């Protein structure tokens, strides 16, 4: 089985998400790291790429150079990951799609809804894969939850409740630190702070596990640290198309929470709970029955949950291997076996619409708004 | 130390909350069970009272009889607990206050805001104690949390997030069971279902621990089981007077949650977390520091937390002893040593205002409304 | 239902276990606190008894005075609790039994095996109840575990593993504090330190839940703080009569453990786990199946578990109410309805034999010894 | 940075540990999978190797062929992993060491103590690296625990308590399944069952974290399923050279435990606890202080804990990345930077001695025996 060729834009030395992508792409041996434009400083990017083992001629200074260098090669890359800052995602993703590359774009896929819709159209037109890195949805036990919902094992879903709240921006004395400040500055972060950064993972997860789309929402935003223009805490009430009630809380000032991302799904005949800090268990309660612990790796799990787990029961698998699962699905998709769990450009634009509509709702005192991008109304 | 005389209305055989009151009142030996009108069926009430050891002449058939029988005795009861169904609280509580008795009223204190304000005025006029049984606020570690907030140990509170969600009404096939159905029928339950029943515990707790009042709120209600007129799931966003942001989720269809009542408080310099199912621990994280576990009974706790704990560290104390703590505070208050942790009629009317305003907000698509009773605006 | 009259020896002001007994005896309203000799200082004992509401003539200066005062009254006490230091249990218990009183004796029941056998014989001869306060065995979910074992729900028990380890004596700088030191001084504590103090709770629990007796054991003792003559850490391997393998670890230097008392029972067709710090849950796994959480108060529990729980599911009940359950069983037993869960003098002497034999084994490098008192060999 | 060349023996299709090694070796991009003899069936091995991307001429049919093929190449492999069944480890490891290869051998390193000592001598003589895959010791928070012990942060260690108990062999009806049976059959498994399979991970961990060697031990073995000749449950009491008391329980019939591997370390001034199912946290309690949660990725961790973690705080990293950490240390060691956390042949032979001595002790009713291999007495 020849390895697929993989390239990366962004994710340079010291970047936050770069290592998870390299680990994820390489872990299962299905991709070979072949090309990269890793840094906004061309020289640093070239040097680091070579340090990571790339050939000199495929260690590019910027993404335009990389596009030019790759597009006419016979052995051009099969997939490019875009892990640069948010504002650049649209331009780079679009250019690579149009040149016929498959793309894995970091979230948020774009800054505006219009850009998002454009990406959906380009992906359709070119027939290339455009995936978005909602990597939490690739944890085996999240896939199990979704499969259980689809199989009707908890009945029609009445209610989904999700949180993505941490406390890492809760220190006011650190709020002016540039590493933190830009996230709450509309000039750099766009229209939304914490919701666009973390909340959309949770919103995607809700729709992913319930296998349904967010239709309407009402938002309450707060900047609990006064100097912040954008929200550092948000509550979103929403409804899915099928009527499911949704509740989403996201915060970056929840001191004491490390990575408090969890989801609860309540249906007519059962409830489910999953927590990102103990990702290898799924808590299940049939109505009127006892709470049970479903373990990654136990016998009889749904196909997706089995396929995306590598080591036996009770051996924990963590975040980098959730990212790796995205790459597994991508490798399969590139090989022609589409994996319906892989989040695509549609998921990307839906998130952008939700962000912009939540901002509008919050400004309008929580008015209920249509959460969908115009193209999907 | 002579025991105080205690009487009870409601809490008859098989009632839900009756045993907790008897346990709570008797546990510490400060009250003697002296009089009761325990059941809506006079004979059953008299018989059960005597079975519980009351004298025949103080085993009353109804509360009017009890009021008449007690009010002119020299050895009349020092405190009466009202643990009847909600719609009767106002009338009974008012009558006993006016006759000069101290009252512990179950929540919700009244059905309307007007009645609530009336109780506040009557209590003031008569100078009697009117307490409301927000018993969770009497857990030692809740008192510790509040004392920490007051002492500035987590700085100004930015955010409070609380849930009171269970799944015990999640079975649609059981929804017509009379034991369940009345709770969602406005003819019997009033304007609100789950929020009035459980949510107000959480809302009171938020204001109690933050030592501040709920000023404004916006509500989203849902009846996830279609036959229900009143909500079985609600989300309330709110603001305290001092600006603290609040989030409250309450549900009775959260299958798998038993008694999911918890609260998180996030301040400028620290965060706290308390869960009613593990009530003997308080989780504390100083900003930038490690999460610590504060144990009931450890050295150096605040006064209230020490005083209201009976057995040494790591010996759990549960719900009945939280109720007992309410009775300890009452015994002290009757003896003249007012305990500021004891929830009073003010707390009761504030809850009623919040319920009615939340209903109005939910009907008005989440419009923000003043959460306060007119008398406190 | 007239209350039973209850008296107490020991448990004076500031004592550790006194409050739990008073709470336990009074919580359910079946006993009235009638007489006491609460302190080793006669005046302090009399004063405190009256402060607690006892009549002056039944507030005794010492137990001999109390025995004399009570034994010929018509309204003499129905039950006396012996909660004095260990070395006095034998003499007091024996004297009260012989005078025809029912006794609840604190653990350890006696200091020697001979004394223990004597108590068994006296209890038999007089026909009085002699219970020993193995109060953990009265938690509803421990009773549930035992009922499940008896009903064969986990098959024949292969293995039982129990720990009772805390860290409260782990501070070497505090080791000479008299409050701590006496426990490791054979002149005051007898032949064993931590095993006799805490370990016997665990050993009793193992035999209680497995419904079988400890037959043989091998011990490894350590004094991890060098100045201690008696052990502060011990490991006991044992076998029950039916062949069940047992493992028991007890420590007082396990810094970070508050009250780490837990038990795991593994049978042919399932496993159980119970932890004293979360006493309202019992964890159950059928062989080949998923782990389930059994909740105090859920439908369908065994009779003992139902009867000994007061408030509804998910309302925690803690240590004082476990003690109260012992008193419930005692009240029933006094009323003629013997409760087979109530630990009696036999359990008391078995513990003493196990302590003495463990000491012998530890001295003999872990040699396997008969754990039973001569009278039960 | 050129990648190192890596080869593997065993770990064929469907093997249990194979995937973890491939993931571990490839995850960080420091090794290239170059050669393999993966299966005991030559053709299957060759085919699978090629399926995994190995060149045909380096897809070997057996280890002898691989040794012959690799040993004279210029581009020969830099490291070979031996992941075959236990009985073959000695022969293969020895042969590759003698041919000048670095080896990572699965545990147990050998079947006998003599073989183990031989490997130590061969490794010394050849100067090659011989590591043993005690991979749990490479979790970042285990390294943190060890660094804290070394830095004196919990004072002199008094006591170490460790368990490695699961229930996966608890089903008697499955006991004759060949996949299970061989483990308890001395003809196939050697002198010990569960202790040699899982217990030695725990024993190694105890000595690793305490930074000291096991000197003496006493064992109690049980075959709780009667048809088993070898033990499926064992308790080991031990002493480290520095006097630390040790307790180790291991079981394969603990139904309900998935992978219950945990360790507690109690010193003069603090206690630590780590659990393999929540590997990203280390629980720490200073004497007299509150329990704290140390998180992988938090600021200020010891060097080893920082270096061996890839993604930021609260993103879990699981078992395959612990194995990857072993490969990181190996890559460093091959590059000349010896990592003292890497378990070597000494650790391997110490485990074998402990196994054989535990068997002898168990046969001799728990007699205390020297746990060390002759060469280290
Ligand atoms: N899916 C997830 O869970 C997750 C988690 C963290 C970050 N992210 C996303 O990943 C993206 C990157 O975030 P990060 O935290 O790693 O940021 P970062 O600031 O830590 O790193 C960004 C990297 O991109 C490089 N870069 C910037 N502009 C570039 C350009 N024009 N061409 C090439 N390289 C460029 C930088 O030099 C740097 O190495 C963001 O979109 C973020 O939202 C996703
Ligand atoms: N604080 C808490 O946590 C908590 C918990 C549960 C219930 N409650 C409150 O306690 C009250 C009682 O609830 P419950 O669940 O025990 O109800 P229940 O229906 O189980 O019992 C009500 C009891 O009151 C008696 N009763 C009814 N009308 C009476 C009357 N006019 N005079 C005398 N007795 C009368 C009934 O016979 C019955 O014994 C409610 O207001 C409820 O909201 C509070
Ligand atoms: N069952 C349990 O879980 C548990 C827990 C703690 C203690 N205990 C047992 O309870 C007993 C008491 O322990 P404690 O920790 O409360 O001790 P303590 O030292 O705290 O209190 C002992 C009390 O007994 C009084 N006393 C002493 N000698 C007396 C005498 N001759 N006559 C009358 N009163 C006397 C003392 O004045 C004091 O009030 C011990 O046997 C102990 O093992 C059991
Ligand atoms: N470190 C750990 O945590 C851990 C966990 C599991 C297994 N192990 C160890 O790993 C080793 C393998 O265990 P497993 O569970 O993967 O076994 P397994 O039976 O699942 O797989 C063994 C593999 O080795 C192959 N093989 C057998 N003999 C061979 C030979 N002579 N040459 C080449 N290949 C051969 C088999 O074909 C098979 O693919 C054992 O020593 C075991 O103790 C370690």
JSON list of N, CA and C and ligand atoms in Angstrom, two decimals, chain B residues 315, chain C residues 9-18 37-41 62-63 82-86 88-89 92 106-108 133-136 183 197 201 319, ligand 3:
[
{"chain": "B", "resi": 315, "resn": "UNK", "atom": "N", "xyz": [-16.02, 11.48, 56.52]},
{"chain": "B", "resi": 315, "resn": "UNK", "atom": "CA", "xyz": [-17.27, 10.78, 56.81]},
{"chain": "B", "resi": 315, "resn": "UNK", "atom": "C", "xyz": [-18.36, 11.58, 56.11]},
{"chain": "C", "resi": 9, "resn": "UNK", "atom": "N", "xyz": [-22.64, 5.42, 77.40]},
{"chain": "C", "resi": 9, "resn": "UNK", "atom": "CA", "xyz": [-21.46, 5.53, 78.26]},
{"chain": "C", "resi": 9, "resn": "UNK", "atom": "C", "xyz": [-20.30, 5.94, 77.38]},
{"chain": "C", "resi": 10, "resn": "UNK", "atom": "N", "xyz": [-19.62, 7.02, 77.78]},
{"chain": "C", "resi": 10, "resn": "UNK", "atom": "CA", "xyz": [-18.62, 7.62, 76.89]},
{"chain": "C", "resi": 10, "resn": "UNK", "atom": "C", "xyz": [-19.32, 8.56, 75.91]},
{"chain": "C", "resi": 11, "resn": "UNK", "atom": "N", "xyz": [-18.55, 9.04, 74.94]},
{"chain": "C", "resi": 11, "resn": "UNK", "atom": "CA", "xyz": [-19.14, 9.98, 73.98]},
{"chain": "C", "resi": 11, "resn": "UNK", "atom": "C", "xyz": [-19.36, 11.35, 74.57]},
{"chain": "C", "resi": 12, "resn": "UNK", "atom": "N", "xyz": [-18.49, 11.74, 75.50]},
{"chain": "C", "resi": 12, "resn": "UNK", "atom": "CA", "xyz": [-18.61, 13.04, 76.14]},
{"chain": "C", "resi": 12, "resn": "UNK", "atom": "C", "xyz": [-18.29, 14.20, 75.20]},
{"chain": "C", "resi": 13, "resn": "UNK", "atom": "N", "xyz": [-18.33, 15.37, 75.76]},
{"chain": "C", "resi": 13, "resn": "UNK", "atom": "CA", "xyz": [-18.11, 16.58, 74.97]},
{"chain": "C", "resi": 13, "resn": "UNK", "atom": "C", "xyz": [-16.75, 16.49, 74.25]},
{"chain": "C", "resi": 14, "resn": "UNK", "atom": "N", "xyz": [-16.77, 16.76, 72.97]},
{"chain": "C", "resi": 14, "resn": "UNK", "atom": "CA", "xyz": [-15.52, 16.74, 72.21]},
{"chain": "C", "resi": 14, "resn": "UNK", "atom": "C", "xyz": [-15.07, 15.36, 71.77]},
{"chain": "C", "resi": 15, "resn": "UNK", "atom": "N", "xyz": [-15.77, 14.34, 72.16]},
{"chain": "C", "resi": 15, "resn": "UNK", "atom": "CA", "xyz": [-15.36, 13.00, 71.74]},
{"chain": "C", "resi": 15, "resn": "UNK", "atom": "C", "xyz": [-15.61, 12.85, 70.24]},
{"chain": "C", "resi": 16, "resn": "UNK", "atom": "N", "xyz": [-14.92, 11.87, 69.64]},
{"chain": "C", "resi": 16, "resn": "UNK", "atom": "CA", "xyz": [-15.00, 11.72, 68.20]},
{"chain": "C", "resi": 16, "resn": "UNK", "atom": "C", "xyz": [-16.31, 11.07, 67.77]},
{"chain": "C", "resi": 17, "resn": "UNK", "atom": "N", "xyz": [-16.64, 9.97, 68.44]},
{"chain": "C", "resi": 17, "resn": "UNK", "atom": "CA", "xyz": [-17.75, 9.16, 67.92]},
{"chain": "C", "resi": 17, "resn": "UNK", "atom": "C", "xyz": [-19.07, 9.47, 68.60]},
{"chain": "C", "resi": 18, "resn": "UNK", "atom": "N", "xyz": [-19.01, 10.18, 69.72]},
{"chain": "C", "resi": 18, "resn": "UNK", "atom": "CA", "xyz": [-20.24, 10.51, 70.45]},
{"chain": "C", "resi": 18, "resn": "UNK", "atom": "C", "xyz": [-21.34, 11.11, 69.58]},
{"chain": "C", "resi": 37, "resn": "UNK", "atom": "N", "xyz": [-23.51, 8.24, 81.12]},
{"chain": "C", "resi": 37, "resn": "UNK", "atom": "CA", "xyz": [-22.29, 8.48, 81.92]},
{"chain": "C", "resi": 37, "resn": "UNK", "atom": "C", "xyz": [-21.24, 8.78, 80.86]},
{"chain": "C", "resi": 38, "resn": "UNK", "atom": "N", "xyz": [-21.17, 10.05, 80.51]},
{"chain": "C", "resi": 38, "resn": "UNK", "atom": "CA", "xyz": [-20.56, 10.40, 79.24]},
{"chain": "C", "resi": 38, "resn": "UNK", "atom": "C", "xyz": [-19.07, 10.65, 79.27]},
{"chain": "C", "resi": 39, "resn": "UNK", "atom": "N", "xyz": [-18.52, 10.85, 80.47]},
{"chain": "C", "resi": 39, "resn": "UNK", "atom": "CA", "xyz": [-17.13, 11.31, 80.50]},
{"chain": "C", "resi": 39, "resn": "UNK", "atom": "C", "xyz": [-16.35, 10.57, 81.57]},
{"chain": "C", "resi": 40, "resn": "UNK", "atom": "N", "xyz": [-15.05, 10.49, 81.36]},
{"chain": "C", "resi": 40, "resn": "UNK", "atom": "CA", "xyz": [-14.24, 9.86, 82.41]},
{"chain": "C", "resi": 40, "resn": "UNK", "atom": "C", "xyz": [-14.11, 10.80, 83.62]},
{"chain": "C", "resi": 41, "resn": "UNK", "atom": "N", "xyz": [-14.46, 12.06, 83.46]},
{"chain": "C", "resi": 41, "resn": "UNK", "atom": "CA", "xyz": [-14.48, 12.99, 84.60]},
{"chain": "C", "resi": 41, "resn": "UNK", "atom": "C", "xyz": [-15.94, 13.13, 85.04]},
{"chain": "C", "resi": 62, "resn": "UNK", "atom": "N", "xyz": [-20.36, 8.01, 86.58]},
{"chain": "C", "resi": 62, "resn": "UNK", "atom": "CA", "xyz": [-19.58, 6.93, 85.96]},
{"chain": "C", "resi": 62, "resn": "UNK", "atom": "C", "xyz": [-20.49, 5.75, 85.67]},
{"chain": "C", "resi": 63, "resn": "UNK", "atom": "N", "xyz": [-19.96, 4.77, 85.01]},
{"chain": "C", "resi": 63, "resn": "UNK", "atom": "CA", "xyz": [-20.84, 3.69, 84.55]},
{"chain": "C", "resi": 63, "resn": "UNK", "atom": "C", "xyz": [-21.35, 2.80, 85.68]},
{"chain": "C", "resi": 82, "resn": "UNK", "atom": "N", "xyz": [-21.92, 1.60, 74.45]},
{"chain": "C", "resi": 82, "resn": "UNK", "atom": "CA", "xyz": [-20.62, 1.73, 75.11]},
{"chain": "C", "resi": 82, "resn": "UNK", "atom": "C", "xyz": [-19.64, 2.35, 74.11]},
{"chain": "C", "resi": 83, "resn": "UNK", "atom": "N", "xyz": [-19.32, 3.61, 74.33]},
{"chain": "C", "resi": 83, "resn": "UNK", "atom": "CA", "xyz": [-18.45, 4.32, 73.38]},
{"chain": "C", "resi": 83, "resn": "UNK", "atom": "C", "xyz": [-17.27, 4.93, 74.09]},
{"chain": "C", "resi": 84, "resn": "UNK", "atom": "N", "xyz": [-16.76, 4.18, 75.01]},
{"chain": "C", "resi": 84, "resn": "UNK", "atom": "CA", "xyz": [-15.58, 4.60, 75.78]},
{"chain": "C", "resi": 84, "resn": "UNK", "atom": "C", "xyz": [-14.32, 4.07, 75.09]},
{"chain": "C", "resi": 85, "resn": "UNK", "atom": "N", "xyz": [-13.15, 4.42, 75.60]},
{"chain": "C", "resi": 85, "resn": "UNK", "atom": "CA", "xyz": [-11.93, 3.86, 75.01]},
{"chain": "C", "resi": 85, "resn": "UNK", "atom": "C", "xyz": [-11.92, 2.33, 75.08]},
{"chain": "C", "resi": 86, "resn": "UNK", "atom": "N", "xyz": [-11.17, 1.75, 74.18]},
{"chain": "C", "resi": 86, "resn": "UNK", "atom": "CA", "xyz": [-11.22, 0.31, 73.95]},
{"chain": "C", "resi": 86, "resn": "UNK", "atom": "C", "xyz": [-11.06, -0.56, 75.20]},
{"chain": "C", "resi": 88, "resn": "UNK", "atom": "N", "xyz": [-11.88, -0.37, 78.11]},
{"chain": "C", "resi": 88, "resn": "UNK", "atom": "CA", "xyz": [-12.99, -0.46, 79.07]},
{"chain": "C", "resi": 88, "resn": "UNK", "atom": "C", "xyz": [-14.20, -1.21, 78.52]},
{"chain": "C", "resi": 89, "resn": "UNK", "atom": "N", "xyz": [-14.20, -1.51, 77.22]},
{"chain": "C", "resi": 89, "resn": "UNK", "atom": "CA", "xyz": [-15.40, -2.10, 76.61]},
{"chain": "C", "resi": 89, "resn": "UNK", "atom": "C", "xyz": [-15.83, -3.39, 77.30]},
{"chain": "C", "resi": 92, "resn": "UNK", "atom": "N", "xyz": [-17.44, -3.04, 80.93]},
{"chain": "C", "resi": 92, "resn": "UNK", "atom": "CA", "xyz": [-18.73, -2.34, 80.93]},
{"chain": "C", "resi": 92, "resn": "UNK", "atom": "C", "xyz": [-19.79, -3.19, 80.22]},
{"chain": "C", "resi": 106, "resn": "UNK", "atom": "N", "xyz": [-18.94, -0.32, 71.05]},
{"chain": "C", "resi": 106, "resn": "UNK", "atom": "CA", "xyz": [-18.05, 0.14, 69.97]},
{"chain": "C", "resi": 106, "resn": "UNK", "atom": "C", "xyz": [-17.00, -0.93, 69.66]},
{"chain": "C", "resi": 107, "resn": "UNK", "atom": "N", "xyz": [-16.46, -0.82, 68.48]},
{"chain": "C", "resi": 107, "resn": "UNK", "atom": "CA", "xyz": [-15.39, -1.73, 68.10]},
{"chain": "C", "resi": 107, "resn": "UNK", "atom": "C", "xyz": [-14.08, -1.15, 68.60]},
{"chain": "C", "resi": 108, "resn": "UNK", "atom": "N", "xyz": [-13.06, -1.91, 68.88]},
{"chain": "C", "resi": 108, "resn": "UNK", "atom": "CA", "xyz": [-13.08, -3.36, 69.04]},
{"chain": "C", "resi": 108, "resn": "UNK", "atom": "C", "xyz": [-13.81, -3.73, 70.33]},
{"chain": "C", "resi": 133, "resn": "UNK", "atom": "N", "xyz": [-20.53, -2.09, 66.84]},
{"chain": "C", "resi": 133, "resn": "UNK", "atom": "CA", "xyz": [-20.80, -1.01, 65.90]},
{"chain": "C", "resi": 133, "resn": "UNK", "atom": "C", "xyz": [-19.95, -1.05, 64.62]},
{"chain": "C", "resi": 134, "resn": "UNK", "atom": "N", "xyz": [-20.10, -2.12, 63.86]},
{"chain": "C", "resi": 134, "resn": "UNK", "atom": "CA", "xyz": [-19.51, -2.14, 62.51]},
{"chain": "C", "resi": 134, "resn": "UNK", "atom": "C", "xyz": [-20.47, -1.40, 61.59]},
{"chain": "C", "resi": 135, "resn": "UNK", "atom": "N", "xyz": [-20.45, -0.09, 61.74]},
{"chain": "C", "resi": 135, "resn": "UNK", "atom": "CA", "xyz": [-21.52, 0.72, 61.16]},
{"chain": "C", "resi": 135, "resn": "UNK", "atom": "C", "xyz": [-21.46, 0.79, 59.64]},
{"chain": "C", "resi": 136, "resn": "UNK", "atom": "N", "xyz": [-20.28, 0.65, 59.06]},
{"chain": "C", "resi": 136, "resn": "UNK", "atom": "CA", "xyz": [-20.20, 0.70, 57.59]},
{"chain": "C", "resi": 136, "resn": "UNK", "atom": "C", "xyz": [-21.05, -0.39, 56.95]},
{"chain": "C", "resi": 183, "resn": "UNK", "atom": "N", "xyz": [-1.97, 5.52, 70.02]},
{"chain": "C", "resi": 183, "resn": "UNK", "atom": "CA", "xyz": [-2.47, 4.49, 69.11]},
{"chain": "C", "resi": 183, "resn": "UNK", "atom": "C", "xyz": [-1.38, 3.50, 68.67]},
{"chain": "C", "resi": 197, "resn": "UNK", "atom": "N", "xyz": [-7.49, -0.76, 64.74]},
{"chain": "C", "resi": 197, "resn": "UNK", "atom": "CA", "xyz": [-8.33, 0.44, 64.73]},
{"chain": "C", "resi": 197, "resn": "UNK", "atom": "C", "xyz": [-9.22, 0.51, 63.49]},
{"chain": "C", "resi": 201, "resn": "UNK", "atom": "N", "xyz": [-12.63, -3.06, 60.59]},
{"chain": "C", "resi": 201, "resn": "UNK", "atom": "CA", "xyz": [-13.83, -2.67, 59.84]},
{"chain": "C", "resi": 201, "resn": "UNK", "atom": "C", "xyz": [-13.83, -3.35, 58.47]},
{"chain": "C", "resi": 319, "resn": "UNK", "atom": "N", "xyz": [-22.58, 9.00, 56.68]},
{"chain": "C", "resi": 319, "resn": "UNK", "atom": "CA", "xyz": [-22.12, 8.18, 57.80]},
{"chain": "C", "resi": 319, "resn": "UNK", "atom": "C", "xyz": [-23.08, 8.18, 59.00]},
{"chain": "E", "resi": 3, "resn": "LIG", "atom": "N1", "xyz": [-17.37, 2.61, 64.60]},
{"chain": "E", "resi": 3, "resn": "LIG", "atom": "C1", "xyz": [-16.55, 3.54, 64.19]},
{"chain": "E", "resi": 3, "resn": "LIG", "atom": "O1", "xyz": [-16.46, 3.85, 63.00]},
{"chain": "E", "resi": 3, "resn": "LIG", "atom": "C2", "xyz": [-15.73, 4.27, 65.20]},
{"chain": "E", "resi": 3, "resn": "LIG", "atom": "C3", "xyz": [-15.15, 5.50, 64.88]},
{"chain": "E", "resi": 3, "resn": "LIG", "atom": "C4", "xyz": [-14.43, 6.17, 65.88]},
{"chain": "E", "resi": 3, "resn": "LIG", "atom": "C5", "xyz": [-14.26, 5.60, 67.13]},
{"chain": "E", "resi": 3, "resn": "LIG", "atom": "N2", "xyz": [-14.81, 4.38, 67.39]},
{"chain": "E", "resi": 3, "resn": "LIG", "atom": "C6", "xyz": [-14.65, 3.74, 68.70]},
{"chain": "E", "resi": 3, "resn": "LIG", "atom": "O2", "xyz": [-15.37, 4.49, 69.64]},
{"chain": "E", "resi": 3, "resn": "LIG", "atom": "C7", "xyz": [-14.71, 4.44, 70.90]},
{"chain": "E", "resi": 3, "resn": "LIG", "atom": "C8", "xyz": [-14.49, 5.86, 71.38]},
{"chain": "E", "resi": 3, "resn": "LIG", "atom": "O3", "xyz": [-13.62, 6.49, 70.47]},
{"chain": "E", "resi": 3, "resn": "LIG", "atom": "P1", "xyz": [-13.54, 8.07, 70.33]},
{"chain": "E", "resi": 3, "resn": "LIG", "atom": "O4", "xyz": [-12.69, 8.31, 69.14]},
{"chain": "E", "resi": 3, "resn": "LIG", "atom": "O5", "xyz": [-14.87, 8.68, 70.39]},
{"chain": "E", "resi": 3, "resn": "LIG", "atom": "O6", "xyz": [-12.72, 8.45, 71.63]},
{"chain": "E", "resi": 3, "resn": "LIG", "atom": "P2", "xyz": [-12.55, 9.88, 72.29]},
{"chain": "E", "resi": 3, "resn": "LIG", "atom": "O7", "xyz": [-11.30, 9.81, 73.07]},
{"chain": "E", "resi": 3, "resn": "LIG", "atom": "O8", "xyz": [-12.74, 10.95, 71.28]},
{"chain": "E", "resi": 3, "resn": "LIG", "atom": "O9", "xyz": [-13.78, 9.96, 73.32]},
{"chain": "E", "resi": 3, "resn": "LIG", "atom": "C9", "xyz": [-13.92, 9.04, 74.38]},
{"chain": "E", "resi": 3, "resn": "LIG", "atom": "C10", "xyz": [-15.01, 9.56, 75.30]},
{"chain": "E", "resi": 3, "resn": "LIG", "atom": "O10", "xyz": [-15.25, 8.58, 76.31]},
{"chain": "E", "resi": 3, "resn": "LIG", "atom": "C11", "xyz": [-15.18, 9.20, 77.61]},
{"chain": "E", "resi": 3, "resn": "LIG", "atom": "N3", "xyz": [-14.76, 8.21, 78.58]},
{"chain": "E", "resi": 3, "resn": "LIG", "atom": "C12", "xyz": [-13.51, 7.71, 78.71]},
{"chain": "E", "resi": 3, "resn": "LIG", "atom": "N4", "xyz": [-13.51, 6.78, 79.70]},
{"chain": "E", "resi": 3, "resn": "LIG", "atom": "C13", "xyz": [-14.76, 6.75, 80.20]},
{"chain": "E", "resi": 3, "resn": "LIG", "atom": "C14", "xyz": [-15.36, 6.02, 81.25]},
{"chain": "E", "resi": 3, "resn": "LIG", "atom": "N5", "xyz": [-14.67, 5.12, 81.98]},
{"chain": "E", "resi": 3, "resn": "LIG", "atom": "N6", "xyz": [-16.66, 6.22, 81.51]},
{"chain": "E", "resi": 3, "resn": "LIG", "atom": "C15", "xyz": [-17.37, 7.11, 80.76]},
{"chain": "E", "resi": 3, "resn": "LIG", "atom": "N7", "xyz": [-16.82, 7.83, 79.78]},
{"chain": "E", "resi": 3, "resn": "LIG", "atom": "C16", "xyz": [-15.54, 7.66, 79.50]},
{"chain": "E", "resi": 3, "resn": "LIG", "atom": "C17", "xyz": [-14.25, 10.33, 77.44]},
{"chain": "E", "resi": 3, "resn": "LIG", "atom": "O11", "xyz": [-14.42, 11.32, 78.44]},
{"chain": "E", "resi": 3, "resn": "LIG", "atom": "C18", "xyz": [-14.62, 10.82, 76.03]},
{"chain": "E", "resi": 3, "resn": "LIG", "atom": "O12", "xyz": [-15.71, 11.70, 76.12]},
{"chain": "E", "resi": 3, "resn": "LIG", "atom": "C19", "xyz": [-13.43, 3.67, 70.67]},
{"chain": "E", "resi": 3, "resn": "LIG", "atom": "O13", "xyz": [-13.60, 2.36, 71.10]},
{"chain": "E", "resi": 3, "resn": "LIG", "atom": "C20", "xyz": [-13.24, 3.71, 69.18]},
{"chain": "E", "resi": 3, "resn": "LIG", "atom": "O14", "xyz": [-12.55, 2.58, 68.68]},
{"chain": "E", "resi": 3, "resn": "LIG", "atom": "C21", "xyz": [-15.53, 3.73, 66.44]}
]
